[in-house]
């Protein structure tokens, strides 16, 4: 809460909202909305003629969006000075993993109907699936080591080192997207550019910091 | 054998579209009104506006249960027609801007009699219904009752010269009508090609309609190619030019990714697209995948065209 003596600025207002105990459940619910909406469309025939393909596509694109959002939190925090943003980072990151998991489950369980042989052939034979699965494995490792207790168990240094892998996962996800579209299409490159900008912001920040 | 040829006199035109929905083009409006009065209309709203065809069904799947026609709703809302955008619903949402009349198809090149056909001329060819499987390179498939006529009939009119070995096709490329042309997703205009003997094969047709009605814009109105034993992108839409050539013509997808899209592009479960397995496919509207058949199930009719060819190399 801003003290009565300080002027009430937009920043102070946002900062106050961020620290409200309702904000986290609200963000949690909002993060589930894309899934809820897709499931609703699937049940009401709103996913078009090929609902399976559309479900796989939607879960994948939302995984990438949440991944970029998670990576945007620290630069946003540094730029805005809103330190309250930090406590959403893990949750958003876990939602990236959640959507990636839905994406993989939709592909393995619905699209291929647990034809493990076909899935394995895809993974070894099709570079875009190899890359996508690689990114998913990284996200799985990050999600598994996301509890605070894991930071203690691993040691801060090792944990931070491992979690730098999120950029590798992001790069893999973008590459996966670039590789799977047909013809020359700009959208995947827009996501890749956002990832590069987020990585650039960090490098810039590090360069400015005194050694 | 997966399908049979039938002579028109033996055709069962009620196999796919209910008999009462067949009307002649000339009496479409009157017929539509009569049907409406009879209350037989719900399946085809807007029938009074759309020209409809009463034509014999000459080719249909051997097993109508295994290859039941895809719901019209799906076939007209799930389309690849990049001239209107790369999303599957872009064509059905945006192709309204395509003007399909007047429409001319120039047929030229290595022919004795170059000709220009208006769409009204094309509608005078003896039309028939062909119920074909359509296999997209993206591993989905449909079954579509096309209305059209053999491409060979058109080619015979222009009298191909002995030097003609290939047939090149071109789609309209008018940015004013096709918003997708702003994006360089492919080299415009969209082009396709066939070997002359493929083009003359009785299964290759020019289509002017589907589901008993004129082609919707998003499906390639007013006239498109249908080559059922090849991946869908070979069946070029909204054709404005057909040129007989001596050399193998460039084709849009082959130009974009030669390793992925060969000139022949015959449906072949044993030659994988580098990004998609071609071993199986999902029939639109179904849950489980099914095995993809060589030449999309038309091997008996067309395999002879490729005798002695290495189909791995000439994919």
Coordinates of C-alpha atoms in Angstrom, one line a residue:
Chain A
X1 CA 0.0 0.0 0.0
X2 CA 1.3 3.5 -0.9
X3 CA 1.7 5.6 2.1
X4 CA -0.7 8.6 2.2
X5 CA 2.1 11.0 1.9
X6 CA 3.3 9.6 -1.5
X7 CA 1.5 10.7 -4.6
X8 CA -0.7 8.0 -6.1
X9 CA 0.9 7.3 -9.5
X10 CA 0.0 4.7 -12.1
X11 CA 3.0 2.7 -11.0
X12 CA 2.0 2.8 -7.4
X13 CA -1.5 1.7 -8.4
X14 CA -0.2 -1.2 -10.5
X15 CA 2.3 -2.2 -7.9
X16 CA -0.5 -2.3 -5.3
X17 CA -2.7 -4.4 -7.6
X18 CA 0.2 -6.8 -8.3
X19 CA 0.7 -7.5 -4.6
X20 CA -3.0 -8.1 -4.0
X21 CA -3.7 -11.6 -2.9
X22 CA -6.4 -11.9 -5.6
X23 CA -4.1 -11.1 -8.5
X24 CA -2.3 -14.5 -8.6
X25 CA -5.6 -16.6 -8.7
X26 CA -6.9 -14.2 -11.3
X27 CA -3.8 -14.6 -13.5
X28 CA -4.0 -18.3 -12.9
X29 CA -7.6 -18.4 -14.2
X30 CA -6.8 -16.1 -17.1
X31 CA -4.0 -18.5 -18.1
X32 CA -6.4 -21.3 -18.2
X33 CA -8.8 -19.4 -20.5
X34 CA -7.2 -20.4 -23.8
X35 CA -7.5 -24.0 -22.9
X36 CA -11.1 -23.6 -21.7
X37 CA -12.0 -21.7 -24.9
X38 CA -10.4 -24.3 -27.2
X39 CA -12.2 -27.2 -25.3
X40 CA -15.4 -25.3 -25.5
X41 CA -15.0 -24.8 -29.3
X42 CA -14.1 -28.5 -29.6
X43 CA -17.2 -29.5 -27.9
X44 CA -19.4 -27.2 -29.9
X45 CA -17.9 -27.9 -33.3
X46 CA -16.2 -24.6 -33.4
X47 CA -12.7 -25.9 -34.3
X48 CA -13.6 -26.3 -37.9
X49 CA -13.4 -29.4 -40.2
X50 CA -10.2 -30.7 -38.7
X51 CA -10.6 -30.2 -34.9
X52 CA -7.6 -32.5 -34.1
X53 CA -5.2 -30.5 -36.1
X54 CA -6.6 -27.2 -34.8
X55 CA -6.3 -28.4 -31.2
X56 CA -2.7 -29.4 -31.7
X57 CA -2.0 -26.0 -33.3
X58 CA -3.8 -24.0 -30.6
X59 CA -2.0 -25.7 -27.7
X60 CA 1.3 -25.3 -29.4
X61 CA 0.9 -21.6 -30.1
X62 CA -0.2 -20.9 -26.5
X63 CA 2.8 -22.8 -25.2
X64 CA 5.1 -20.5 -27.2
X65 CA 3.1 -17.4 -26.1
X66 CA 3.4 -18.3 -22.4
X67 CA 7.1 -19.1 -22.8
X68 CA 7.7 -15.7 -24.3
X69 CA 5.5 -14.1 -21.7
X70 CA 7.6 -15.8 -18.9
X71 CA 10.8 -14.5 -20.5
X72 CA 9.3 -11.0 -20.8
X73 CA 8.7 -10.7 -17.1
X74 CA 12.2 -9.9 -16.0
X75 CA 12.9 -7.2 -18.7
X76 CA 9.4 -5.7 -17.9
X77 CA 10.3 -5.7 -14.2
X78 CA 13.6 -3.9 -14.8
X79 CA 12.2 -1.4 -17.3
X80 CA 9.1 -0.6 -15.2
X81 CA 10.6 -1.0 -11.7
X82 CA 7.6 -3.1 -10.8
X83 CA 9.3 -5.6 -8.5
X84 CA 5.9 -7.2 -7.9
X85 CA 6.0 -8.8 -11.3
X86 CA 8.7 -11.3 -10.2
X87 CA 6.3 -13.5 -8.3
X88 CA 4.4 -14.3 -11.5
X89 CA 7.4 -15.6 -13.4
X90 CA 7.4 -19.2 -12.2
X91 CA 3.6 -19.5 -12.7
X92 CA 3.7 -18.2 -16.2
X93 CA 6.7 -20.5 -17.0
X94 CA 4.8 -23.4 -15.6
X95 CA 1.8 -22.6 -17.9
X96 CA 4.2 -22.6 -20.8
X97 CA 5.1 -26.2 -19.8
X98 CA 1.4 -27.0 -19.2
X99 CA 0.4 -25.9 -22.8
X100 CA 3.5 -27.7 -24.2
X101 CA 2.4 -30.8 -22.4
X102 CA -1.2 -30.4 -23.8
X103 CA 0.4 -29.9 -27.2
X104 CA 2.5 -33.1 -27.0
X105 CA -0.5 -35.1 -25.5
X106 CA -2.8 -33.9 -28.3
X107 CA -0.2 -35.0 -30.9
X108 CA 0.6 -38.3 -29.3
X109 CA -2.7 -39.2 -27.8
X110 CA -5.2 -37.8 -30.2
X111 CA -3.5 -37.1 -33.6
X112 CA -1.4 -40.3 -33.6
X113 CA -3.7 -42.2 -31.1
X114 CA -0.7 -43.6 -29.1
X115 CA 0.9 -45.1 -32.1
X116 CA 4.3 -45.0 -30.4
X117 CA 6.1 -46.4 -33.3
X118 CA 4.8 -43.6 -35.6
X119 CA 5.6 -41.1 -32.9
X120 CA 9.2 -42.4 -32.6
X121 CA 9.6 -42.4 -36.3
X122 CA 8.4 -38.8 -36.4
X123 CA 10.9 -37.8 -33.7
X124 CA 13.9 -39.4 -35.4
X125 CA 13.0 -38.6 -38.9
X126 CA 11.4 -35.2 -39.0
X127 CA 13.7 -32.4 -37.8
X128 CA 10.8 -30.1 -36.8
X129 CA 9.5 -32.7 -34.4
X130 CA 13.0 -33.6 -33.2
X131 CA 13.5 -29.9 -32.3
X132 CA 10.0 -29.6 -30.8
X133 CA 10.5 -32.6 -28.6
X134 CA 13.9 -31.3 -27.5
X135 CA 12.3 -28.1 -26.5
X136 CA 9.6 -30.0 -24.6
X137 CA 12.2 -32.1 -22.8
X138 CA 14.0 -28.9 -21.6
X139 CA 10.7 -27.4 -20.4
X140 CA 10.0 -30.7 -18.6
X141 CA 13.3 -30.5 -16.7
X142 CA 12.6 -26.8 -15.8
X143 CA 9.1 -27.6 -14.6
X144 CA 10.4 -30.6 -12.5
X145 CA 13.0 -28.3 -10.9
X146 CA 10.7 -25.4 -10.4
X147 CA 9.8 -25.8 -6.7
X148 CA 11.8 -23.6 -4.3
X149 CA 13.0 -26.8 -2.6
X150 CA 14.8 -27.8 -5.8
X151 CA 16.7 -24.6 -5.8
X152 CA 18.1 -25.5 -2.4
X153 CA 18.7 -29.1 -3.3
X154 CA 20.5 -28.2 -6.5
X155 CA 22.3 -25.2 -5.3
X156 CA 21.6 -21.7 -6.7
X157 CA 24.3 -21.8 -9.2
X158 CA 23.4 -25.1 -10.8
X159 CA 19.8 -24.3 -10.7
X160 CA 20.3 -20.9 -12.5
X161 CA 22.5 -22.6 -15.0
X162 CA 19.9 -25.2 -15.8
X163 CA 17.2 -22.6 -16.0
X164 CA 19.1 -20.6 -18.6
X165 CA 18.0 -23.6 -20.8
X166 CA 14.7 -21.8 -21.1
X167 CA 16.3 -19.7 -24.0
X168 CA 17.3 -22.9 -25.7
X169 CA 13.7 -24.2 -25.3
X170 CA 12.4 -20.9 -26.7
X171 CA 14.8 -21.1 -29.6
X172 CA 13.7 -24.7 -30.2
X173 CA 10.0 -23.8 -30.1
X174 CA 10.5 -20.9 -32.5
X175 CA 12.6 -23.1 -34.9
X176 CA 9.9 -25.8 -34.6
X177 CA 7.3 -23.3 -35.7
X178 CA 9.4 -21.8 -38.5
X179 CA 10.1 -25.3 -39.9
X180 CA 6.6 -26.6 -39.9
X181 CA 4.8 -23.9 -41.9
X182 CA 4.5 -24.3 -45.6
X183 CA 5.9 -21.7 -48.0
X184 CA 7.2 -18.4 -46.8
X185 CA 5.1 -17.2 -43.8
X186 CA 6.0 -14.3 -41.6
X187 CA 4.2 -15.3 -38.3
X188 CA 6.8 -17.7 -36.9
X189 CA 9.5 -15.1 -37.5
X190 CA 7.5 -12.6 -35.5
X191 CA 7.7 -14.9 -32.5
X192 CA 11.4 -15.6 -33.2
X193 CA 12.0 -11.8 -33.3
X194 CA 10.3 -11.4 -29.9
X195 CA 12.5 -14.1 -28.4
X196 CA 15.6 -12.5 -29.8
X197 CA 14.5 -9.1 -28.5
X198 CA 14.0 -10.6 -25.0
X199 CA 17.4 -12.3 -25.1
X200 CA 19.0 -9.0 -26.4
X201 CA 17.4 -7.1 -23.5
X202 CA 19.1 -9.4 -21.0
X203 CA 22.5 -9.2 -22.7
X204 CA 22.2 -5.4 -22.8
X205 CA 21.3 -5.4 -19.1
X206 CA 24.3 -7.5 -18.3
X207 CA 26.6 -5.4 -20.3
X208 CA 25.5 -2.3 -18.5
X209 CA 25.9 -3.8 -15.1
X210 CA 29.3 -3.1 -13.5
X211 CA 31.4 -6.3 -13.4
Chain B
X1 CA -10.3 -52.7 -57.1
X2 CA -11.4 -49.6 -55.3
X3 CA -13.6 -47.9 -57.7
X4 CA -15.2 -48.6 -61.1
X5 CA -15.8 -46.8 -64.2
X6 CA -19.4 -46.7 -65.3
X7 CA -20.9 -45.7 -68.6
X8 CA -23.3 -42.8 -68.2
X9 CA -26.3 -45.0 -69.1
X10 CA -25.6 -47.2 -66.1
X11 CA -24.9 -44.4 -63.8
X12 CA -26.6 -44.3 -60.5
X13 CA -26.8 -40.6 -60.1
X14 CA -28.6 -41.0 -56.8
X15 CA -25.5 -42.5 -55.2
X16 CA -24.3 -39.3 -53.6
X17 CA -26.7 -36.5 -54.0
X18 CA -30.4 -37.1 -53.4
X19 CA -32.2 -37.5 -56.7
X20 CA -34.6 -34.8 -55.9
X21 CA -31.8 -32.3 -55.6
X22 CA -30.7 -32.7 -59.2
X23 CA -31.9 -30.0 -61.4
X24 CA -30.9 -28.8 -64.7
X25 CA -28.9 -25.6 -64.9
X26 CA -31.4 -24.0 -67.2
X27 CA -34.3 -24.5 -64.8
X28 CA -32.3 -23.9 -61.7
X29 CA -34.3 -20.9 -60.5
X30 CA -37.7 -22.4 -61.3
X31 CA -36.6 -25.7 -59.9
X32 CA -35.2 -24.2 -56.8
X33 CA -38.5 -22.4 -56.2
X34 CA -40.4 -25.6 -56.8
X35 CA -38.2 -27.4 -54.3
X36 CA -38.6 -24.7 -51.8
X37 CA -42.3 -25.0 -52.1
X38 CA -42.0 -28.8 -51.6
X39 CA -40.0 -28.1 -48.5
X40 CA -37.1 -30.2 -49.8
X41 CA -34.5 -27.5 -49.3
X42 CA -32.8 -27.5 -45.9
X43 CA -29.7 -29.3 -47.1
X44 CA -28.8 -26.6 -49.7
X45 CA -29.8 -23.2 -48.5
X46 CA -29.3 -20.6 -51.3
X47 CA -30.2 -23.2 -53.9
X48 CA -32.3 -20.8 -55.8
X49 CA -29.3 -18.6 -56.4
X50 CA -26.8 -21.3 -57.2
X51 CA -26.8 -23.0 -60.6
X52 CA -27.2 -26.7 -60.1
X53 CA -26.4 -29.6 -62.3
X54 CA -28.3 -32.7 -63.4
X55 CA -25.6 -34.9 -64.7
X56 CA -24.8 -38.6 -64.6
X57 CA -22.3 -40.0 -62.0
X58 CA -19.6 -41.8 -64.0
X59 CA -17.0 -42.5 -61.4
X60 CA -17.6 -43.2 -57.7
X61 CA -15.8 -45.1 -54.9
X62 CA -16.2 -48.8 -54.9
X63 CA -17.2 -48.8 -51.3
X64 CA -19.4 -45.8 -50.5
X65 CA -19.2 -46.6 -46.8
X66 CA -15.5 -46.5 -46.7
X67 CA -15.4 -43.4 -48.9
X68 CA -18.5 -41.5 -48.1
X69 CA -18.6 -38.0 -49.4
X70 CA -17.2 -35.4 -47.0
X71 CA -19.8 -33.1 -45.6
X72 CA -20.1 -30.1 -47.9
X73 CA -19.7 -27.8 -45.0
X74 CA -16.2 -29.2 -44.3
X75 CA -15.2 -29.3 -48.0
X76 CA -16.1 -25.6 -48.3
X77 CA -14.6 -24.3 -45.1
X78 CA -11.3 -26.2 -44.8
X79 CA -9.3 -25.1 -47.8
X80 CA -5.8 -24.4 -49.0
X81 CA -6.0 -21.5 -51.4
X82 CA -3.1 -19.3 -50.5
X83 CA -4.2 -16.5 -52.8
X84 CA -6.7 -15.8 -50.1
X85 CA -4.5 -16.4 -47.1
X86 CA -2.7 -19.3 -45.5
X87 CA -5.3 -20.2 -42.8
X88 CA -7.7 -23.0 -43.5
X89 CA -10.8 -20.8 -43.2
X90 CA -9.2 -17.8 -45.0
X91 CA -10.5 -18.9 -48.4
X92 CA -14.1 -19.4 -47.3
X93 CA -14.0 -16.1 -45.4
X94 CA -12.3 -14.0 -48.1
X95 CA -12.9 -15.5 -51.5
X96 CA -16.1 -13.6 -52.0
X97 CA -14.0 -10.9 -53.7
X98 CA -13.2 -13.3 -56.6
X99 CA -15.2 -12.4 -59.7
X100 CA -15.9 -15.6 -61.6
X101 CA -17.9 -14.1 -64.4
X102 CA -16.8 -13.1 -67.0
X103 CA -14.0 -15.6 -67.0
X104 CA -11.7 -16.7 -69.7
X105 CA -9.3 -19.6 -70.0
X106 CA -6.6 -19.2 -72.6
X107 CA -5.3 -22.4 -74.1
X108 CA -2.2 -22.0 -76.1
X109 CA 1.4 -23.2 -76.7
X110 CA 2.3 -26.2 -78.7
X111 CA -1.2 -26.6 -80.3
X112 CA -2.6 -26.3 -83.8
X113 CA -5.6 -24.2 -82.7
X114 CA -5.0 -21.9 -79.8
X115 CA -8.3 -21.0 -78.3
X116 CA -9.8 -18.9 -75.5
X117 CA -12.8 -20.5 -73.7
X118 CA -15.2 -18.4 -71.8
X119 CA -16.7 -20.1 -68.7
X120 CA -20.0 -20.4 -70.7
X121 CA -18.1 -22.4 -73.3
X122 CA -16.7 -24.7 -70.7
X123 CA -20.2 -25.3 -69.3
X124 CA -21.2 -26.7 -72.7
X125 CA -18.8 -29.7 -72.4
X126 CA -20.7 -32.8 -71.6
X127 CA -20.6 -32.6 -67.8
X128 CA -20.6 -35.6 -65.5
X129 CA -20.2 -36.2 -61.7
X130 CA -17.0 -37.8 -60.5
X131 CA -16.8 -38.8 -56.8
X132 CA -13.1 -38.7 -56.1
X133 CA -10.9 -39.0 -53.1
X134 CA -8.8 -35.9 -52.5
X135 CA -5.5 -36.4 -50.6
X136 CA -3.8 -33.3 -49.3
X137 CA 0.0 -33.4 -48.9
X138 CA -0.7 -32.4 -45.2
X139 CA -2.0 -35.9 -44.6
X140 CA -5.7 -35.1 -44.5
X141 CA -8.2 -36.3 -47.1
X142 CA -11.8 -35.8 -48.3
X143 CA -14.2 -37.4 -50.7
X144 CA -15.7 -34.9 -53.1
X145 CA -18.4 -35.2 -55.7
X146 CA -17.1 -33.0 -58.5
X147 CA -18.9 -31.9 -61.6
X148 CA -16.8 -31.6 -64.6
X149 CA -15.5 -33.1 -67.8
X150 CA -12.3 -34.8 -68.9
X151 CA -9.4 -32.4 -69.5
X152 CA -8.6 -34.5 -72.5
X153 CA -11.9 -33.2 -74.2
X154 CA -10.6 -29.7 -74.0
X155 CA -7.1 -30.5 -75.1
X156 CA -8.4 -32.4 -78.1
X157 CA -10.2 -29.2 -79.3
X158 CA -7.0 -27.3 -79.5
X159 CA -5.2 -30.1 -81.3
X160 CA -1.9 -30.6 -79.5
X161 CA 1.1 -30.7 -81.8
X162 CA 3.5 -33.5 -81.8
X163 CA 6.0 -31.3 -80.0
X164 CA 3.7 -30.9 -77.0
X165 CA 4.9 -33.0 -74.0
X166 CA 3.7 -31.2 -71.0
X167 CA 0.7 -29.1 -70.0
X168 CA 1.2 -26.0 -67.8
X169 CA -1.6 -24.4 -65.8
X170 CA -1.9 -21.0 -64.2
X171 CA -4.2 -19.5 -61.6
X172 CA -5.5 -16.0 -61.8
X173 CA -3.2 -13.6 -59.9
X174 CA -5.1 -10.3 -59.4
X175 CA -4.2 -8.6 -56.1
X176 CA -7.4 -6.6 -56.3
X177 CA -9.4 -9.8 -55.9
X178 CA -6.9 -12.0 -54.0
X179 CA -5.6 -10.4 -50.8
X180 CA -3.2 -13.3 -50.2
X181 CA -1.0 -12.2 -53.1
X182 CA 0.4 -9.4 -51.0
X183 CA 2.3 -12.1 -49.1
X184 CA 5.2 -13.8 -51.0
X185 CA 4.3 -17.1 -49.5
X186 CA 4.7 -18.6 -53.0
X187 CA 5.8 -17.3 -56.4
X188 CA 2.7 -15.9 -58.0
X189 CA 0.9 -16.6 -60.1
X190 CA 0.3 -20.2 -58.8
X191 CA 1.4 -22.6 -61.5
X192 CA 1.1 -26.4 -61.9
X193 CA 1.9 -28.9 -64.6
X194 CA 1.3 -32.4 -65.9
X195 CA 2.9 -34.6 -68.5
X196 CA 0.7 -34.6 -71.6
X197 CA -0.2 -38.3 -71.1
X198 CA -1.2 -37.6 -67.5
X199 CA -3.3 -34.7 -68.7
X200 CA -5.0 -36.9 -71.3
X201 CA -5.8 -39.6 -68.8
X202 CA -9.6 -40.0 -68.4
X203 CA -9.4 -39.5 -64.6
X204 CA -8.0 -36.0 -65.0
X205 CA -10.9 -33.5 -65.2
X206 CA -11.6 -29.9 -65.3
X207 CA -14.2 -29.2 -62.6
X208 CA -16.9 -26.5 -62.7
X209 CA -19.0 -27.7 -59.8
X210 CA -19.2 -29.9 -56.6
X211 CA -22.0 -31.3 -54.6
X212 CA -24.4 -30.7 -57.6
X213 CA -23.8 -27.0 -57.6
X214 CA -21.4 -24.5 -59.1
X215 CA -17.9 -24.4 -57.5
X216 CA -17.8 -22.1 -54.5
X217 CA -15.0 -19.5 -54.9
X218 CA -12.9 -21.0 -52.2
X219 CA -12.8 -24.3 -54.0
X220 CA -11.4 -22.8 -57.2
X221 CA -14.3 -21.3 -59.1
X222 CA -15.1 -21.1 -61.8
X223 CA -13.0 -23.8 -63.2
X224 CA -10.2 -25.9 -61.6
X225 CA -8.2 -29.0 -62.3
X226 CA -8.9 -32.3 -60.4
X227 CA -6.2 -35.0 -60.6
X228 CA -7.3 -37.5 -58.0
X229 CA -4.1 -39.6 -57.9
X230 CA -1.9 -36.7 -57.0
X231 CA -1.6 -34.5 -53.9
X232 CA -4.2 -31.8 -53.7
X233 CA -1.9 -28.9 -54.6
X234 CA -1.6 -30.4 -58.2
X235 CA -5.3 -29.8 -58.6
X236 CA -4.8 -26.1 -59.4
X237 CA -7.7 -23.7 -58.8
X238 CA -9.3 -20.8 -60.7
X239 CA -7.4 -21.6 -63.9
X240 CA -6.9 -18.8 -66.5
X241 CA -4.3 -20.3 -68.7
X242 CA -3.4 -23.7 -70.0
X243 CA -0.2 -23.9 -72.1
X244 CA 1.1 -27.0 -73.8
X245 CA 4.9 -27.0 -73.7
X246 CA 7.9 -29.0 -74.9
X247 CA 9.7 -28.8 -71.6
X248 CA 8.6 -29.6 -68.1
X249 CA 7.0 -26.4 -66.8
X250 CA 7.9 -24.8 -63.4
X251 CA 5.3 -25.5 -60.7
X252 CA 4.6 -23.3 -57.7
X253 CA 5.3 -25.7 -54.8
X254 CA 8.3 -27.2 -56.5
X255 CA 9.8 -23.8 -57.0
X256 CA 9.3 -23.1 -53.3
X257 CA 10.7 -26.3 -51.9
X258 CA 12.1 -28.7 -54.6
X259 CA 13.1 -31.3 -52.1
X260 CA 9.6 -31.5 -50.7
X261 CA 7.4 -31.1 -53.7
X262 CA 8.3 -33.0 -56.8
X263 CA 6.9 -32.4 -60.2
X264 CA 4.9 -35.6 -60.2
X265 CA 3.6 -35.5 -56.7
X266 CA 1.7 -38.8 -57.0
X267 CA 0.2 -39.9 -53.8
X268 CA 2.7 -42.4 -52.5
X269 CA 2.7 -43.8 -48.9
X270 CA 6.3 -45.0 -49.4
X271 CA 7.7 -41.6 -50.2
X272 CA 7.6 -39.4 -47.2
X273 CA 7.3 -35.7 -47.4
X274 CA 10.3 -34.6 -45.3
X275 CA 8.0 -33.1 -42.7
X276 CA 4.9 -35.3 -42.8
X277 CA 4.7 -39.1 -43.0
X278 CA 2.6 -39.9 -46.0
X279 CA 1.9 -43.5 -44.8
X280 CA -1.4 -42.5 -43.4
X281 CA -4.0 -39.8 -43.5
X282 CA -7.0 -38.5 -41.6
X283 CA -10.2 -38.4 -43.5
X284 CA -11.8 -35.1 -42.6
X285 CA -14.6 -35.7 -40.1
X286 CA -13.1 -39.0 -38.8
X287 CA -11.0 -39.5 -35.7
X288 CA -8.7 -42.4 -36.6
X289 CA -6.1 -42.2 -39.3
X290 CA -6.3 -44.6 -42.2
X291 CA -3.6 -46.0 -44.5
X292 CA -2.8 -44.0 -47.5
X293 CA -3.1 -45.9 -50.8
X294 CA -0.6 -45.8 -53.6
X295 CA -1.9 -43.3 -56.2
X296 CA -4.6 -42.5 -53.7
X297 CA -6.3 -45.8 -54.6
X298 CA -6.3 -45.2 -58.4
X299 CA -3.2 -47.3 -59.0
X300 CA -5.1 -49.7 -61.3
X301 CA -6.0 -46.9 -63.6
X302 CA -2.8 -44.7 -63.5
X303 CA 0.2 -46.8 -62.5
X304 CA 0.8 -47.7 -66.1
X305 CA 1.7 -44.0 -66.8
X306 CA 4.8 -44.4 -64.6
X307 CA 6.0 -47.9 -65.7
X308 CA 9.7 -48.2 -65.3
X309 CA 10.1 -44.9 -63.5
X310 CA 11.8 -44.7 -60.1
X311 CA 9.0 -43.2 -58.1
X312 CA 11.3 -42.5 -55.2
X313 CA 13.3 -40.2 -57.5
X314 CA 10.5 -38.9 -59.5
X315 CA 8.3 -38.1 -56.5

